[in-house]
Structure formats: C-alpha cells, structure tokens
CSV table of C-alpha atoms and ligand atoms in Angstrom, one decimal:
chain,number,residue,atom,x,y,z
A,1,UNK,CA,47.5,-87.5,159.4
A,2,UNK,CA,45.8,-89.6,156.8
A,3,UNK,CA,47.4,-93.0,156.6
A,4,UNK,CA,47.1,-94.4,153.0
A,5,UNK,CA,47.7,-98.1,152.4
A,6,UNK,CA,48.3,-99.0,148.8
A,7,UNK,CA,49.1,-102.6,149.5
A,8,UNK,CA,46.1,-104.0,147.7
A,9,UNK,CA,46.5,-101.6,144.7
A,10,UNK,CA,49.1,-103.4,142.6
A,11,UNK,CA,49.5,-100.4,140.3
A,12,UNK,CA,51.6,-98.9,143.0
A,13,UNK,CA,54.5,-100.7,141.4
A,14,UNK,CA,54.0,-98.8,138.1
A,15,UNK,CA,53.7,-95.3,139.4
A,16,UNK,CA,57.0,-94.4,137.8
A,17,UNK,CA,55.2,-93.9,134.5
A,18,UNK,CA,53.5,-90.7,135.8
A,19,UNK,CA,55.8,-89.4,138.6
A,20,UNK,CA,57.7,-86.8,136.5
A,21,UNK,CA,54.4,-85.5,135.1
A,22,UNK,CA,52.7,-85.4,138.5
A,23,UNK,CA,55.7,-83.5,139.9
A,24,UNK,CA,55.6,-80.9,137.2
A,25,UNK,CA,51.9,-80.4,137.7
A,26,UNK,CA,52.4,-79.8,141.4
A,27,UNK,CA,55.2,-77.3,140.6
A,28,UNK,CA,52.9,-75.5,138.1
A,29,UNK,CA,50.1,-75.4,140.7
A,30,UNK,CA,52.4,-74.0,143.3
A,31,UNK,CA,53.8,-71.5,140.9
A,32,UNK,CA,50.3,-70.3,140.0
A,33,UNK,CA,50.9,-71.2,136.3
A,34,UNK,CA,47.4,-72.5,136.0
A,35,UNK,CA,44.2,-70.3,136.4
A,36,UNK,CA,41.9,-70.8,139.4
A,37,UNK,CA,44.5,-72.3,141.8
A,38,UNK,CA,44.0,-69.9,144.7
A,39,UNK,CA,43.0,-72.8,146.8
A,40,UNK,CA,46.6,-74.2,146.7
A,41,UNK,CA,48.1,-71.6,149.0
A,42,UNK,CA,44.8,-70.6,150.6
A,43,UNK,CA,45.6,-72.3,153.9
A,44,UNK,CA,48.6,-70.1,154.4
A,45,UNK,CA,47.5,-67.0,152.5
A,46,UNK,CA,43.8,-66.6,153.4
A,47,UNK,CA,42.5,-63.1,154.3
A,48,UNK,CA,43.0,-62.9,158.1
A,49,UNK,CA,40.8,-59.8,158.4
A,50,UNK,CA,37.9,-61.5,156.7
A,51,UNK,CA,38.5,-64.6,158.7
A,52,UNK,CA,38.1,-62.6,162.0
A,53,UNK,CA,34.9,-61.0,160.6
A,54,UNK,CA,33.6,-64.5,159.9
A,55,UNK,CA,34.2,-65.5,163.5
A,56,UNK,CA,32.6,-62.2,164.7
A,57,UNK,CA,29.4,-62.7,162.6
A,58,UNK,CA,29.2,-66.4,163.6
A,59,UNK,CA,29.4,-65.4,167.3
A,60,UNK,CA,26.7,-62.8,166.8
A,61,UNK,CA,24.5,-65.4,165.1
A,62,UNK,CA,25.2,-68.0,167.8
A,63,UNK,CA,24.4,-65.6,170.6
A,64,UNK,CA,21.2,-64.2,169.0
A,65,UNK,CA,19.6,-66.9,166.8
A,66,UNK,CA,18.6,-70.5,166.8
A,67,UNK,CA,18.9,-71.3,163.1
A,68,UNK,CA,21.1,-70.3,160.2
A,69,UNK,CA,19.5,-70.8,156.9
A,70,UNK,CA,22.4,-71.5,154.4
A,71,UNK,CA,21.3,-71.1,150.8
A,72,UNK,CA,23.5,-72.5,148.0
A,73,UNK,CA,24.1,-75.3,145.7
A,74,UNK,CA,27.0,-77.4,144.4
A,75,UNK,CA,30.3,-76.0,145.6
A,76,UNK,CA,28.3,-73.3,147.5
A,77,UNK,CA,26.7,-76.0,149.6
A,78,UNK,CA,28.3,-79.4,149.8
A,79,UNK,CA,31.5,-78.6,151.6
A,80,UNK,CA,29.7,-77.0,154.6
A,81,UNK,CA,27.1,-79.7,154.7
A,82,UNK,CA,29.8,-82.4,154.6
A,83,UNK,CA,31.8,-80.6,157.4
A,84,UNK,CA,28.8,-80.2,159.7
A,85,UNK,CA,27.7,-83.8,159.3
A,86,UNK,CA,31.3,-85.0,159.8
A,87,UNK,CA,31.8,-83.0,163.0
A,88,UNK,CA,28.4,-83.3,164.6
A,89,UNK,CA,27.1,-85.8,167.1
A,90,UNK,CA,24.3,-88.0,165.7
A,91,UNK,CA,21.4,-86.9,167.8
A,92,UNK,CA,21.9,-83.3,168.6
A,93,UNK,CA,22.6,-80.6,166.1
A,94,UNK,CA,23.2,-78.2,169.0
A,95,UNK,CA,25.9,-80.1,170.7
A,96,UNK,CA,29.5,-80.1,169.5
A,97,UNK,CA,32.8,-81.3,170.8
A,98,UNK,CA,34.6,-78.7,172.8
A,99,UNK,CA,38.0,-80.2,172.2
A,100,UNK,CA,38.4,-81.8,168.8
A,101,UNK,CA,41.7,-83.4,169.7
A,102,UNK,CA,41.0,-86.5,171.8
A,103,UNK,CA,37.6,-88.2,171.5
A,104,UNK,CA,37.8,-89.6,175.1
A,105,UNK,CA,38.5,-86.2,176.7
A,106,UNK,CA,35.8,-84.3,174.9
A,107,UNK,CA,33.2,-82.2,176.7
A,108,UNK,CA,29.9,-81.8,174.9
A,109,UNK,CA,28.7,-78.3,174.9
A,110,UNK,CA,25.7,-76.6,173.2
A,111,UNK,CA,27.2,-73.7,171.4
A,112,UNK,CA,26.2,-73.9,167.8
A,113,UNK,CA,23.0,-73.0,165.9
A,114,UNK,CA,21.2,-75.4,163.8
A,115,UNK,CA,22.3,-74.9,160.2
A,116,UNK,CA,19.6,-75.7,157.6
A,117,UNK,CA,20.5,-76.0,153.9
A,118,UNK,CA,18.1,-74.9,151.2
A,119,UNK,CA,18.4,-73.7,147.6
A,120,UNK,CA,20.1,-77.0,146.7
A,121,UNK,CA,17.2,-78.2,144.6
A,122,UNK,CA,13.7,-77.2,143.4
A,123,UNK,CA,11.4,-79.3,145.5
A,124,UNK,CA,8.4,-77.1,146.3
A,125,UNK,CA,7.5,-79.3,149.3
A,126,UNK,CA,11.0,-79.1,150.8
A,127,UNK,CA,11.0,-75.3,150.4
A,128,UNK,CA,7.6,-74.8,151.9
A,129,UNK,CA,8.2,-77.1,154.9
A,130,UNK,CA,11.6,-75.4,155.5
A,131,UNK,CA,9.9,-72.0,155.5
A,132,UNK,CA,7.3,-73.3,157.9
A,133,UNK,CA,9.9,-74.8,160.2
A,134,UNK,CA,12.1,-71.7,160.3
A,135,UNK,CA,9.2,-69.2,160.6
A,136,UNK,CA,8.7,-69.9,164.3
A,137,UNK,CA,12.4,-69.7,165.1
A,138,UNK,CA,14.9,-66.9,165.5
A,139,UNK,CA,17.0,-67.1,162.3
A,140,UNK,CA,19.6,-65.5,160.0
A,141,UNK,CA,20.2,-66.2,156.3
A,142,UNK,CA,23.5,-66.8,154.6
A,143,UNK,CA,23.0,-66.7,150.8
A,144,UNK,CA,26.0,-68.2,149.0
A,145,UNK,CA,26.5,-67.9,145.3
A,146,UNK,CA,29.7,-67.1,143.5
A,147,UNK,CA,28.0,-66.1,140.3
A,148,UNK,CA,25.1,-64.6,142.1
A,149,UNK,CA,22.6,-65.8,139.5
A,150,UNK,CA,22.1,-69.6,140.0
A,151,UNK,CA,18.4,-70.5,139.8
A,152,UNK,CA,18.0,-72.8,142.8
A,153,UNK,CA,19.5,-70.6,145.5
A,154,UNK,CA,17.9,-67.5,143.9
A,155,UNK,CA,14.4,-69.1,144.3
A,156,UNK,CA,15.0,-70.0,147.9
A,157,UNK,CA,16.6,-66.6,148.7
A,158,UNK,CA,13.6,-64.8,147.3
A,159,UNK,CA,11.3,-66.7,149.7
A,160,UNK,CA,13.6,-66.5,152.8
A,161,UNK,CA,14.2,-62.8,152.2
A,162,UNK,CA,10.4,-62.3,152.2
A,163,UNK,CA,10.2,-64.2,155.4
A,164,UNK,CA,12.8,-62.0,157.1
A,165,UNK,CA,10.9,-58.9,156.0
A,166,UNK,CA,7.5,-60.3,157.2
A,167,UNK,CA,8.9,-61.4,160.5
A,168,UNK,CA,11.4,-58.7,161.4
A,169,UNK,CA,10.6,-55.8,159.1
A,170,UNK,CA,12.5,-54.3,156.1
A,171,UNK,CA,15.3,-52.8,158.2
A,172,UNK,CA,16.3,-56.2,159.5
A,173,UNK,CA,17.4,-57.4,156.1
A,174,UNK,CA,20.8,-55.6,156.7
A,175,UNK,CA,21.3,-57.5,159.9
A,176,UNK,CA,19.9,-60.9,159.2
A,177,UNK,CA,21.1,-61.5,155.6
A,178,UNK,CA,24.7,-62.2,154.9
A,179,UNK,CA,25.7,-62.7,151.3
A,180,UNK,CA,28.8,-64.7,150.3
A,181,UNK,CA,29.5,-63.9,146.7
A,182,UNK,CA,31.9,-62.3,144.2
A,183,UNK,CA,33.7,-59.3,145.5
A,184,UNK,CA,32.6,-57.0,142.6
A,185,UNK,CA,30.1,-58.5,140.2
A,186,UNK,CA,26.8,-60.4,139.9
A,187,UNK,CA,23.2,-59.6,140.8
A,188,UNK,CA,23.6,-60.8,144.4
A,189,UNK,CA,26.5,-58.5,144.9
A,190,UNK,CA,24.5,-55.6,143.4
A,191,UNK,CA,21.6,-56.4,145.6
A,192,UNK,CA,23.8,-56.7,148.7
A,193,UNK,CA,25.3,-53.3,148.0
A,194,UNK,CA,21.9,-51.7,147.4
A,195,UNK,CA,20.2,-53.2,150.5
A,196,UNK,CA,23.3,-53.0,152.7
A,197,UNK,CA,23.7,-56.7,153.5
A,198,UNK,CA,27.0,-57.7,155.1
A,199,UNK,CA,29.1,-59.6,152.6
A,200,UNK,CA,31.9,-62.2,152.4
A,201,UNK,CA,33.9,-62.9,149.3
A,202,UNK,CA,34.3,-66.0,147.2
A,203,UNK,CA,37.8,-65.5,146.0
A,204,UNK,CA,38.2,-64.9,142.2
A,205,UNK,CA,40.8,-67.6,141.8
A,206,UNK,CA,38.9,-70.4,143.7
A,207,UNK,CA,36.2,-72.3,142.0
A,208,UNK,CA,33.0,-73.5,143.7
A,209,UNK,CA,34.0,-77.0,144.5
A,210,UNK,CA,37.4,-75.9,145.9
A,211,UNK,CA,35.9,-73.2,148.1
A,212,UNK,CA,35.0,-74.9,151.3
A,213,UNK,CA,37.9,-73.4,153.2
A,214,UNK,CA,36.8,-69.9,152.2
A,215,UNK,CA,33.9,-67.9,153.6
A,216,UNK,CA,31.6,-70.2,151.6
A,217,UNK,CA,32.2,-73.1,154.0
A,218,UNK,CA,33.6,-71.3,157.0
A,219,UNK,CA,30.6,-69.2,158.0
A,220,UNK,CA,28.1,-72.0,158.2
A,221,UNK,CA,30.7,-74.3,159.9
A,222,UNK,CA,31.6,-71.7,162.5
A,223,UNK,CA,27.9,-71.0,163.1
A,224,UNK,CA,27.4,-74.7,163.8
A,225,UNK,CA,29.8,-74.3,166.6
A,226,UNK,CA,33.0,-75.7,165.1
A,227,UNK,CA,36.5,-74.4,165.4
A,228,UNK,CA,37.5,-73.0,162.1
A,229,UNK,CA,41.0,-72.2,163.3
A,230,UNK,CA,41.7,-75.9,163.8
A,231,UNK,CA,40.1,-76.6,160.4
A,232,UNK,CA,42.5,-74.2,158.7
A,233,UNK,CA,45.5,-75.5,160.7
A,234,UNK,CA,44.7,-79.0,159.5
A,235,UNK,CA,44.6,-77.8,155.9
A,236,UNK,CA,47.8,-75.8,156.4
A,237,UNK,CA,49.6,-79.0,157.7
A,238,UNK,CA,48.2,-80.9,154.7
A,239,UNK,CA,49.5,-78.3,152.3
A,240,UNK,CA,53.0,-78.7,153.7
A,241,UNK,CA,52.9,-82.5,152.9
A,242,UNK,CA,50.7,-82.8,149.8
A,243,UNK,CA,52.7,-80.3,147.8
A,244,UNK,CA,56.0,-82.1,148.3
A,245,UNK,CA,57.7,-83.1,145.1
A,246,UNK,CA,58.6,-86.5,146.5
A,247,UNK,CA,56.4,-89.5,145.7
A,248,UNK,CA,57.6,-91.3,148.7
A,249,UNK,CA,56.4,-88.5,151.0
A,250,UNK,CA,53.3,-87.3,149.1
A,251,UNK,CA,50.4,-89.8,149.2
A,252,UNK,CA,48.1,-87.3,147.4
A,253,UNK,CA,50.5,-87.6,144.4
A,254,UNK,CA,50.7,-91.4,144.6
A,255,UNK,CA,46.9,-91.6,144.8
A,256,UNK,CA,46.4,-89.3,141.8
A,257,UNK,CA,48.8,-91.4,139.8
A,258,UNK,CA,47.3,-94.7,140.8
A,259,UNK,CA,43.8,-93.5,139.8
A,260,UNK,CA,45.1,-92.8,136.3
A,261,UNK,CA,46.8,-96.1,136.0
A,262,UNK,CA,43.6,-97.9,136.9
A,263,UNK,CA,41.7,-95.7,134.4
A,264,UNK,CA,44.2,-96.6,131.7
A,265,UNK,CA,43.4,-100.3,132.6
A,266,UNK,CA,39.7,-99.7,131.9
A,267,UNK,CA,38.7,-99.2,135.5
A,268,UNK,CA,36.6,-96.1,135.0
A,269,UNK,CA,34.5,-96.1,138.2
A,270,UNK,CA,35.9,-95.2,141.6
A,271,UNK,CA,33.8,-96.3,144.6
A,272,UNK,CA,34.4,-94.2,147.7
A,273,UNK,CA,33.4,-96.5,150.6
A,274,UNK,CA,33.0,-94.8,154.0
A,275,UNK,CA,32.3,-96.7,157.3
A,276,UNK,CA,30.7,-94.0,159.5
A,277,UNK,CA,27.2,-92.8,158.6
A,278,UNK,CA,28.2,-89.2,159.2
A,279,UNK,CA,30.6,-89.3,156.2
A,280,UNK,CA,27.9,-89.7,153.6
A,281,UNK,CA,28.0,-86.0,152.7
A,282,UNK,CA,31.7,-86.1,152.6
A,283,UNK,CA,31.3,-88.7,149.9
A,284,UNK,CA,28.9,-86.4,148.1
A,285,UNK,CA,31.5,-83.6,148.3
A,286,UNK,CA,34.0,-86.0,146.8
A,287,UNK,CA,31.6,-86.9,144.0
A,288,UNK,CA,31.2,-83.3,143.1
A,289,UNK,CA,34.9,-82.6,143.3
A,290,UNK,CA,36.0,-85.4,141.1
A,291,UNK,CA,33.0,-85.5,138.8
A,292,UNK,CA,33.1,-81.9,138.0
A,293,UNK,CA,36.9,-81.5,137.9
A,294,UNK,CA,37.9,-84.6,136.0
A,295,UNK,CA,35.0,-85.8,133.8
A,296,UNK,CA,35.0,-83.8,130.6
A,297,UNK,CA,36.0,-84.1,127.0
A,298,UNK,CA,34.6,-87.7,127.0
A,299,UNK,CA,37.1,-88.7,129.7
A,300,UNK,CA,37.2,-89.3,133.4
A,301,UNK,CA,36.5,-91.7,136.3
A,302,UNK,CA,32.9,-91.9,137.4
A,303,UNK,CA,32.9,-91.3,141.2
A,304,UNK,CA,30.4,-93.4,143.2
A,305,UNK,CA,30.0,-93.9,146.9
A,306,UNK,CA,28.9,-96.6,149.3
A,307,UNK,CA,28.0,-96.4,153.0
A,308,UNK,CA,29.5,-99.4,154.8
A,309,UNK,CA,28.6,-101.8,156.2
A,310,UNK,CA,25.0,-101.2,155.2
A,311,UNK,CA,25.7,-101.3,151.5
A,312,UNK,CA,27.6,-104.6,151.8
A,313,UNK,CA,24.1,-106.1,152.1
A,314,UNK,CA,23.0,-104.6,148.8
A,315,UNK,CA,25.7,-103.2,146.5
A,316,UNK,CA,28.2,-105.8,148.0
A,317,UNK,CA,26.9,-108.2,145.3
A,318,UNK,CA,27.9,-105.8,142.5
A,319,UNK,CA,31.3,-105.0,144.1
A,320,UNK,CA,32.2,-108.7,144.5
A,321,UNK,CA,30.8,-110.1,141.3
A,322,UNK,CA,29.6,-107.4,138.8
A,323,UNK,CA,31.4,-106.0,135.8
A,324,UNK,CA,35.1,-105.6,136.7
A,325,UNK,CA,35.5,-101.9,135.7
A,326,UNK,CA,36.0,-100.3,139.1
A,327,UNK,CA,38.4,-99.7,142.0
A,328,UNK,CA,37.5,-98.9,145.5
A,329,UNK,CA,38.8,-96.3,148.0
A,330,UNK,CA,37.9,-96.9,151.6
A,331,UNK,CA,37.9,-94.0,154.0
A,332,UNK,CA,37.8,-95.1,157.6
A,333,UNK,CA,37.8,-93.2,160.9
A,334,UNK,CA,40.0,-95.3,163.3
A,335,UNK,CA,38.3,-94.1,166.5
A,336,UNK,CA,34.7,-93.9,165.5
A,337,UNK,CA,33.3,-94.0,169.0
A,338,UNK,CA,32.2,-91.8,171.8
A,339,UNK,CA,33.4,-91.5,175.3
A,340,UNK,CA,31.3,-94.4,176.4
A,341,UNK,CA,32.5,-97.4,174.5
A,342,UNK,CA,30.1,-100.1,173.4
A,343,UNK,CA,31.3,-103.6,173.9
A,344,UNK,CA,30.4,-106.5,171.6
A,345,UNK,CA,31.9,-109.2,173.8
A,346,UNK,CA,34.8,-109.7,176.2
A,347,UNK,CA,37.3,-109.3,173.3
A,348,UNK,CA,35.9,-106.6,171.0
A,349,UNK,CA,34.2,-103.2,171.0
A,350,UNK,CA,31.8,-102.5,168.1
A,351,UNK,CA,34.4,-100.2,166.5
A,352,UNK,CA,36.8,-103.3,166.3
A,353,UNK,CA,34.1,-105.0,164.4
A,354,UNK,CA,33.9,-102.1,161.9
A,355,UNK,CA,37.7,-102.5,161.4
A,356,UNK,CA,37.4,-106.2,161.0
A,357,UNK,CA,34.5,-105.7,158.5
A,358,UNK,CA,36.8,-103.3,156.6
A,359,UNK,CA,39.6,-105.9,156.4
A,360,UNK,CA,37.1,-108.7,155.4
A,361,UNK,CA,35.6,-106.5,152.7
A,362,UNK,CA,38.9,-105.3,151.3
A,363,UNK,CA,40.1,-108.9,151.1
A,364,UNK,CA,36.9,-110.1,149.4
A,365,UNK,CA,36.8,-107.3,146.9
A,366,UNK,CA,40.5,-107.6,146.2
A,367,UNK,CA,40.1,-111.3,145.5
A,368,UNK,CA,37.2,-110.4,143.3
A,369,UNK,CA,39.5,-108.3,141.2
A,370,UNK,CA,38.6,-104.9,142.6
A,371,UNK,CA,41.8,-103.0,143.5
A,372,UNK,CA,41.5,-101.4,146.9
A,373,UNK,CA,43.1,-98.3,148.4
A,374,UNK,CA,42.6,-97.8,152.1
A,375,UNK,CA,42.7,-94.4,153.9
A,376,UNK,CA,42.5,-94.2,157.7
A,377,UNK,CA,41.9,-91.0,159.6
A,378,UNK,CA,42.6,-91.2,163.4
A,379,UNK,CA,39.5,-89.4,164.5
A,380,UNK,CA,36.8,-87.0,163.4
A,381,UNK,CA,37.7,-83.5,164.3
A,382,UNK,CA,38.3,-80.1,162.6
A,383,UNK,CA,42.0,-80.8,162.0
A,384,UNK,CA,41.5,-84.1,160.2
A,385,UNK,CA,38.7,-82.6,158.2
A,386,UNK,CA,40.9,-79.8,157.0
A,387,UNK,CA,43.5,-82.4,156.0
A,388,UNK,CA,41.0,-84.5,154.1
A,389,UNK,CA,39.6,-81.5,152.2
A,390,UNK,CA,43.1,-80.5,151.1
A,391,UNK,CA,44.3,-84.0,150.4
A,392,UNK,CA,41.5,-84.6,148.0
A,393,UNK,CA,41.5,-81.2,146.3
A,394,UNK,CA,45.2,-81.6,145.6
A,395,UNK,CA,45.0,-85.2,144.4
A,396,UNK,CA,42.0,-84.4,142.3
A,397,UNK,CA,43.8,-81.5,140.6
A,398,UNK,CA,46.9,-83.6,139.9
A,399,UNK,CA,44.8,-86.5,138.7
A,400,UNK,CA,42.9,-84.4,136.2
A,401,UNK,CA,46.0,-82.8,135.0
A,402,UNK,CA,47.6,-86.2,134.4
A,403,UNK,CA,44.5,-87.1,132.4
A,404,UNK,CA,44.9,-84.0,130.3
A,405,UNK,CA,41.8,-82.1,131.4
A,406,UNK,CA,41.3,-78.7,133.0
A,407,UNK,CA,40.3,-79.5,136.7
A,408,UNK,CA,39.0,-76.0,137.2
A,409,UNK,CA,36.2,-75.4,134.7
A,410,UNK,CA,32.8,-76.9,134.4
A,411,UNK,CA,31.4,-76.5,130.9
A,412,UNK,CA,28.8,-79.2,131.5
A,413,UNK,CA,27.3,-77.5,134.5
A,414,UNK,CA,27.3,-74.2,132.7
A,415,UNK,CA,25.4,-75.8,129.8
A,416,UNK,CA,22.6,-76.8,132.2
A,417,UNK,CA,22.5,-73.3,133.7
A,418,UNK,CA,22.3,-71.8,130.2
A,419,UNK,CA,19.5,-74.1,129.2
A,420,UNK,CA,17.4,-73.4,132.2
A,421,UNK,CA,17.7,-69.6,131.7
A,422,UNK,CA,16.6,-70.0,128.1
A,423,UNK,CA,13.6,-72.1,129.1
A,424,UNK,CA,12.6,-69.6,131.8
A,425,UNK,CA,12.4,-66.8,129.2
B,501,PA5,O1,31.9,-76.0,141.4
B,501,PA5,C1,31.1,-75.3,140.8
B,501,PA5,O2,31.6,-74.3,140.1
B,501,PA5,C2,29.6,-75.4,140.8
B,501,PA5,O3,29.2,-76.6,141.4
B,501,PA5,C3,29.0,-74.2,141.6
B,501,PA5,O4,29.5,-74.2,142.9
B,501,PA5,C4,27.5,-74.3,141.6
B,501,PA5,O5,27.0,-74.5,140.3
B,501,PA5,C5,26.9,-73.1,142.3
B,501,PA5,O6,27.3,-71.9,141.6
B,501,PA5,P1,27.2,-70.5,142.3
B,501,PA5,O7,28.0,-70.5,143.5
B,501,PA5,O8,27.7,-69.6,141.3
B,501,PA5,O9,25.7,-70.3,142.6
C-alpha cells in the first residue's frame, strides 16, 4: 500500500474546505454520472475474455519473437513505457522478476521480449535506426491508437507494416500485426478488418491517459514478461480504498484536496520527485495525466518532474531558493535494492543513504517554503504499480473536478492534431 505522509504539507489542516465537494465528486464518478469514467470500475469490471486473449497473444509473441514493436503516442504509449521501466532490471530487458512479491526472494528469469516504442515522435533518424535495428530480429507489431488517425503512430505504422511485408510476406500481416483501437470506428479499425489483423479494444468510456490498464498497456506489459494479473489485482485493491467516501481512509482524496489548496495559495507548479532512475517514465506518465486532465480553461497546476538525487545537484538550487510558486511530491520506493545488497559502511546500505537524502531534501525544501508531500511504496512490483496507477488516476480526476474542469477531454491536444492535418493538406 502507498504510505502518504502529509506532515510537511500544512494545508492538511484546511482540507475541510473541499471534503464535501470531493466526496460528491467520488460519488458521481462511482455512479457513472460523468462521461468517460469507465476506468473507475475497470479493475473489477474489465473484459475477462479479452484479458485471456491478451495473455494468449503475449505468450505466442514471447515464444516466437525477440521484439515487440509498440507503436503509439501519449496515452497510447506512456503507461506501458512507464510500467516496463518500473518493472525491469536495469541492464537486461530480457530478464524479469519471477516473483514480484519479495525482492529478496526473486528469481531472475528470461521470459519477456524486448519492447521497443516508436510512433511517439517524428524524428526521422530515430525511425530509421529503429527500423534497421528491428529488421534483423524476429518481431511482431502492436499498433495502438484509439482514434486510429494520429499522425505520429500512423507514420511509424506505415513503415513497420512495409517491413513486415518485406521480411515475412503479405500473408504474415495477419499474424504479426495486432491493432489496439476503437471497437467499431476509425481508419485503423477499418484497415484491421480489411487486412484481418487481430484486434484489441480501447474501451469507449476510457480516455487515452486513463487507459494503461486496458489492452493499450496490458499487451506490451505482458509481452515484456510481467504479470498482468498481479497488476490488475493491485489496481483492484487500490479501487477499494481510493473510492472510499472517508477522508481519513482515502489518501487519494486528501492529496487531491491539498493540491487544490496549494493552487489557491498561488502554488501552481507541482514537482514530482522520484528517487529511482527507473521511475522517470512513471513521472512522464504523471505529467501527461495531470497536464492533459487538469490544465485547461486557463487553469491548472503545471506538472514537472525531478530525478533524485541527480537533480539535487542542478535543479536543487531552484527548488531551494527560486520563485516560491511550487509544491513537491516525493515518490520513493522503500526497498530499492536487489538481492545482493550494497553496503556503504558498517552502518548503512546505499538504499539507507537514499532514504536519508530524501529526509534531508524534504527538510531543506520545506524550510525553503516548498510544501512537501511524501509517498512511499514498499517495493517495485506489478501490484504496487497497479496501485500507483489507480491512486493517481483517481486523485487527478477528483482534483480536476474540485478545480472545476473536465478531467476527461483534451481540447488543446485536439487543436494540435487538427492543425497538423490542415498543414498536411
Ligand atoms: O490522452 C489522450 O487522449 C491523448 O494523449 C491520446 O492518448 C494521444 O493523443 C494518442 O491518441 P490516439 O490513441 O487516438 O492515437
């Protein structure tokens, strides 16, 4: 379970101001009174038949291929990327933990394929080098786009489809391409039906940035060798806690309220500080979730991120002494170590130093007038990741609703997509 410490966030004493509002927002989310809230009950209501198919296809890919090329952008990319980084060992993409429960007892086993992400930008060099890298390998393609028409993934898909045809022949498209898209509409769905690709569905009532626990995230995560049952179980447990209408038991609610209180006090930047290098993409996922859900109508908290302790030696200056318009949310893995511990001296392991650095930094920033919220997660495994995803999705939705914005649309992103289509004409 995520342990949240609000001790250095004085606004905790004023949460009463928004408690009634937050509770009614949670009740509305649970009652489905707001559009695009399929993610709220998804951990208990997800399509079990599709879930089994995801595992079957992942097993086929793991037994036959070396690489899965995952094509997507934004919500169709960041969740899976964050998850695979969070769960992987640092120096081997093909080794994963057999037992996500206890770090010390884990056995390392090579059972996942390398998952490569493309279609998340328009760098010609990146695309070309990825095509070259994949060409010599045995690969499958998972193209992920809810709308089916987003430019960046469409460009990459075009090239990887051509590579499948060149390498394996036209008939292999049916086997090697898996499309994750809308159940009925969009050009990707039309093409999948025409060409006979296997498909998975991005549920109608779940928007891109809330979709990591659907096929969007699950297929790449399963292909990387991770246990998606445990991931969903973690999310299910999180759902049972973070939908409670009791501020003393529901830290997602408290956190959402506190963010708003800081915003009302002119703290309009939230810095997410992580202390494990493999959490950097989790921070990117957070930035998309909060930035796209909350920042609209000229309102919202700018989400930023820092990678500790490295950034203490650069951005630490700004955090300590720059403009006082931010608050900081630390996310720390308590047991950030492998089976073989690394000692610093007779008294401390290196992980203890990470914890001491956290305390020293929190104290310094708090003294420097940056309110601090601390979250600690016991260890990095599928269950804690499922919990983290759900915790932040729920707190982001509540937070945006308190602020008075719709957390589930993205008019700004649509504007860019519209402009680029115009220019391409
Ligand atoms: O959260 C969102 O809605 C966006 O970030 C989308 O996920 C992103 O733009 C990709 O869209 P699509 O899946 O339709 O290609």
